[in-house]
Coordinates of C-alpha atoms in Angstrom, one line a residue:
X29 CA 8.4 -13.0 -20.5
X30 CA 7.1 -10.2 -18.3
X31 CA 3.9 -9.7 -17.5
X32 CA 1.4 -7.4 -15.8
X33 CA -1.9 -9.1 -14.7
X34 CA -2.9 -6.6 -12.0
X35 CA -6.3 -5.0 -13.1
X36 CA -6.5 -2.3 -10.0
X37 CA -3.7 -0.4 -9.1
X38 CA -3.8 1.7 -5.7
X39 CA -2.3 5.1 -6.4
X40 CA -1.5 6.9 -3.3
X41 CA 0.5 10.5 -2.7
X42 CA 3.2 11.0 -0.6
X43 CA 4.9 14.5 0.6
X44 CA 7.9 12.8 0.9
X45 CA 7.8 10.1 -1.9
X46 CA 11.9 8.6 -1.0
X47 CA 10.9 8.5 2.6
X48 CA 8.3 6.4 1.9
X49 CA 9.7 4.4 -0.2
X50 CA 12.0 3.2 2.2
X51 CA 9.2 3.1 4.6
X52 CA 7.5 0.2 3.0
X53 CA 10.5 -2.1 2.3
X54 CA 11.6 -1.4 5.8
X55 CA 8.3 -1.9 7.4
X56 CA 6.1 -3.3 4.9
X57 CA 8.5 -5.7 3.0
X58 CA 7.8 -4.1 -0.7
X59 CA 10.6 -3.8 -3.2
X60 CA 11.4 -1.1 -5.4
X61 CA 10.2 -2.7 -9.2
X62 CA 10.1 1.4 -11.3
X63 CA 11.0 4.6 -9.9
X64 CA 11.2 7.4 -12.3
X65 CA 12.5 10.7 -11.3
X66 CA 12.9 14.4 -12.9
X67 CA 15.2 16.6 -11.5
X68 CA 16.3 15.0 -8.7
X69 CA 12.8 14.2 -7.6
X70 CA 10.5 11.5 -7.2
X71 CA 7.5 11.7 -10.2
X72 CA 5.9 8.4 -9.8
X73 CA 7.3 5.1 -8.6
X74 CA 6.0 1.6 -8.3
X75 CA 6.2 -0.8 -5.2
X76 CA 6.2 -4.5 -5.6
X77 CA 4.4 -6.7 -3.1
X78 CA 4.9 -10.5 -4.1
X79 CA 2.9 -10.0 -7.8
X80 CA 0.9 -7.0 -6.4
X81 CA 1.8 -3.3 -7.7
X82 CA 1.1 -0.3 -6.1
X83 CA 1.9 3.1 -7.2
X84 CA 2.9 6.3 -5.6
X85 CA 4.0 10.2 -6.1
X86 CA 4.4 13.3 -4.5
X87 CA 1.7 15.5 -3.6
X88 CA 1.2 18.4 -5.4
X89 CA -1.4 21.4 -4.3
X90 CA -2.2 21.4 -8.0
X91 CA -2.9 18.1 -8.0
X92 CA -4.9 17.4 -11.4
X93 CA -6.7 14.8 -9.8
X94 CA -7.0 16.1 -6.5
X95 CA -5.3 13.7 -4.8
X96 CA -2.9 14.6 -1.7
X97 CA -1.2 13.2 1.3
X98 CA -3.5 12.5 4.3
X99 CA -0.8 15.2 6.0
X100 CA -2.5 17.5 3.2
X101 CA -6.2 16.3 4.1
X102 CA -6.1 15.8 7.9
X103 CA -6.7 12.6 7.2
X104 CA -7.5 9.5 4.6
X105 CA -10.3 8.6 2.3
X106 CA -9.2 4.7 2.1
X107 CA -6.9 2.0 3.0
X108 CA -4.7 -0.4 1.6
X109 CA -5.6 -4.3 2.1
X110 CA -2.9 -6.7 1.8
X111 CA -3.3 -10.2 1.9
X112 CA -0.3 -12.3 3.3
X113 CA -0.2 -16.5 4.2
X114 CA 1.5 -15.8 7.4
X115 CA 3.8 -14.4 9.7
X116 CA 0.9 -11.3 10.9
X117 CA 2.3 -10.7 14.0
X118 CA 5.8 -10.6 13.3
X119 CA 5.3 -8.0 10.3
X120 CA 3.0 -5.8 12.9
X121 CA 6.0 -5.4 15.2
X122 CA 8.3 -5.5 12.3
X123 CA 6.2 -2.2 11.1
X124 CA 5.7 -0.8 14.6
X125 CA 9.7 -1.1 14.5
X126 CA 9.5 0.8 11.5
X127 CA 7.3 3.5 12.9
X128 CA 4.4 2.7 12.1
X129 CA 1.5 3.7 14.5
X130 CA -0.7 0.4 15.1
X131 CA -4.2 1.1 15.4
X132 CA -5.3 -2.5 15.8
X133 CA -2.8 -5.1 17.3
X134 CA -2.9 -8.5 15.6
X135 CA -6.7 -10.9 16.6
X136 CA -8.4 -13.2 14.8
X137 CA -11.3 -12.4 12.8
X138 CA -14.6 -13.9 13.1
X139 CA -14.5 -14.6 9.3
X140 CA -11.1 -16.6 9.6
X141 CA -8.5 -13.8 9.1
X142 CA -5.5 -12.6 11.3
X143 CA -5.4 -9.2 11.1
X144 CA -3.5 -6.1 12.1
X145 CA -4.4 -2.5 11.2
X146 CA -1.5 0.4 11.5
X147 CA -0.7 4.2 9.9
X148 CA 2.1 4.9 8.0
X149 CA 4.1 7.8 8.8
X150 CA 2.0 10.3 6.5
X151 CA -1.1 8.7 7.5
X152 CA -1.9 6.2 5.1
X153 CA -4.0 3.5 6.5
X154 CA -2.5 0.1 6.0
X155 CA -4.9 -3.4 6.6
X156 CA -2.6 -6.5 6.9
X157 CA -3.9 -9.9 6.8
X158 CA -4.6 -14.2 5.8
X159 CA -8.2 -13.0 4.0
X160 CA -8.4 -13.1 0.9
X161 CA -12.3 -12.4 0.2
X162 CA -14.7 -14.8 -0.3
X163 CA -14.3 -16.7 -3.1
X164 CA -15.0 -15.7 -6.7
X165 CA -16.7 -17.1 -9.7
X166 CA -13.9 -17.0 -12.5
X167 CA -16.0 -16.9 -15.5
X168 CA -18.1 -14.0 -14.1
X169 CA -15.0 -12.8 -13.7
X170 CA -13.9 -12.8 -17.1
X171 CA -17.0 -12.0 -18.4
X172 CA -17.1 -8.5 -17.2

């Protein structure tokens, strides 16, 4: 049985949605898991990361949310956070290999994380490290 147990989806923009695509397997290490297209062209897709989703589209000046590329905003409003066990430094070169600009080489954290920081090639901001957040309560949780 398939399931989705994601409750937060990051939904980013991209002027080049196929480009990017193959941006983050090559760099990133997503997979492709739904990519739905209209005339050729990329409408919305979804990267998979482990059990993690994220989705992504073009960028449109009519935008009905008013969401855009940070090519489009000279610049970005937020970052993406992943969490991985290991390997930090070896996926920061793997993404520098990729083209990725690193704004923070891989250190250690004084909270216990290994951590890199880098742009992707429209100018999304991409965090990659071991923490995960403190810990939570699961019945607050699942009592909200």
């Amino acid at each position: 049985m398939r399931q989705t147990v994601q409750s937060l989806f990051p939904n980013l923009r991209y002027r080049h949605p196929a480009a990017a695509i193959a941006w983050l397997e090559q760099a990133l290490g997503f997979a492709r898991h739904f990519v739905a297209e209209e005339d050729g062209h990329i409408v919305h897709a979804q990267m998979r990361l482990g059990t993690t989703l994220l989705f992504l589209g073009p960028d449109h000046a009519d935008d009905r949310y008013g969401m855009h590329s940070p090519l489009a905003l000279n610049g970005t409003g937020q970052g993406v956070c992943i969490v991985i066990d290991n390997g930090v430094d070896a996926l920061c070169d793997k993404a520098r290999a990729a083209g990725a600009v690193i704004l923070t080489d891989p250190y250690d954290t004084p909270y216990g994380s290994r951590e890199f920081t880098c742009r992707d090639p429209e100018g999304h901001i991409w965090s990659v490290g071991t923490y995960r957040g403190e810990p939570l309560d699961v019945s607050e949780a699942s009592a909200q």
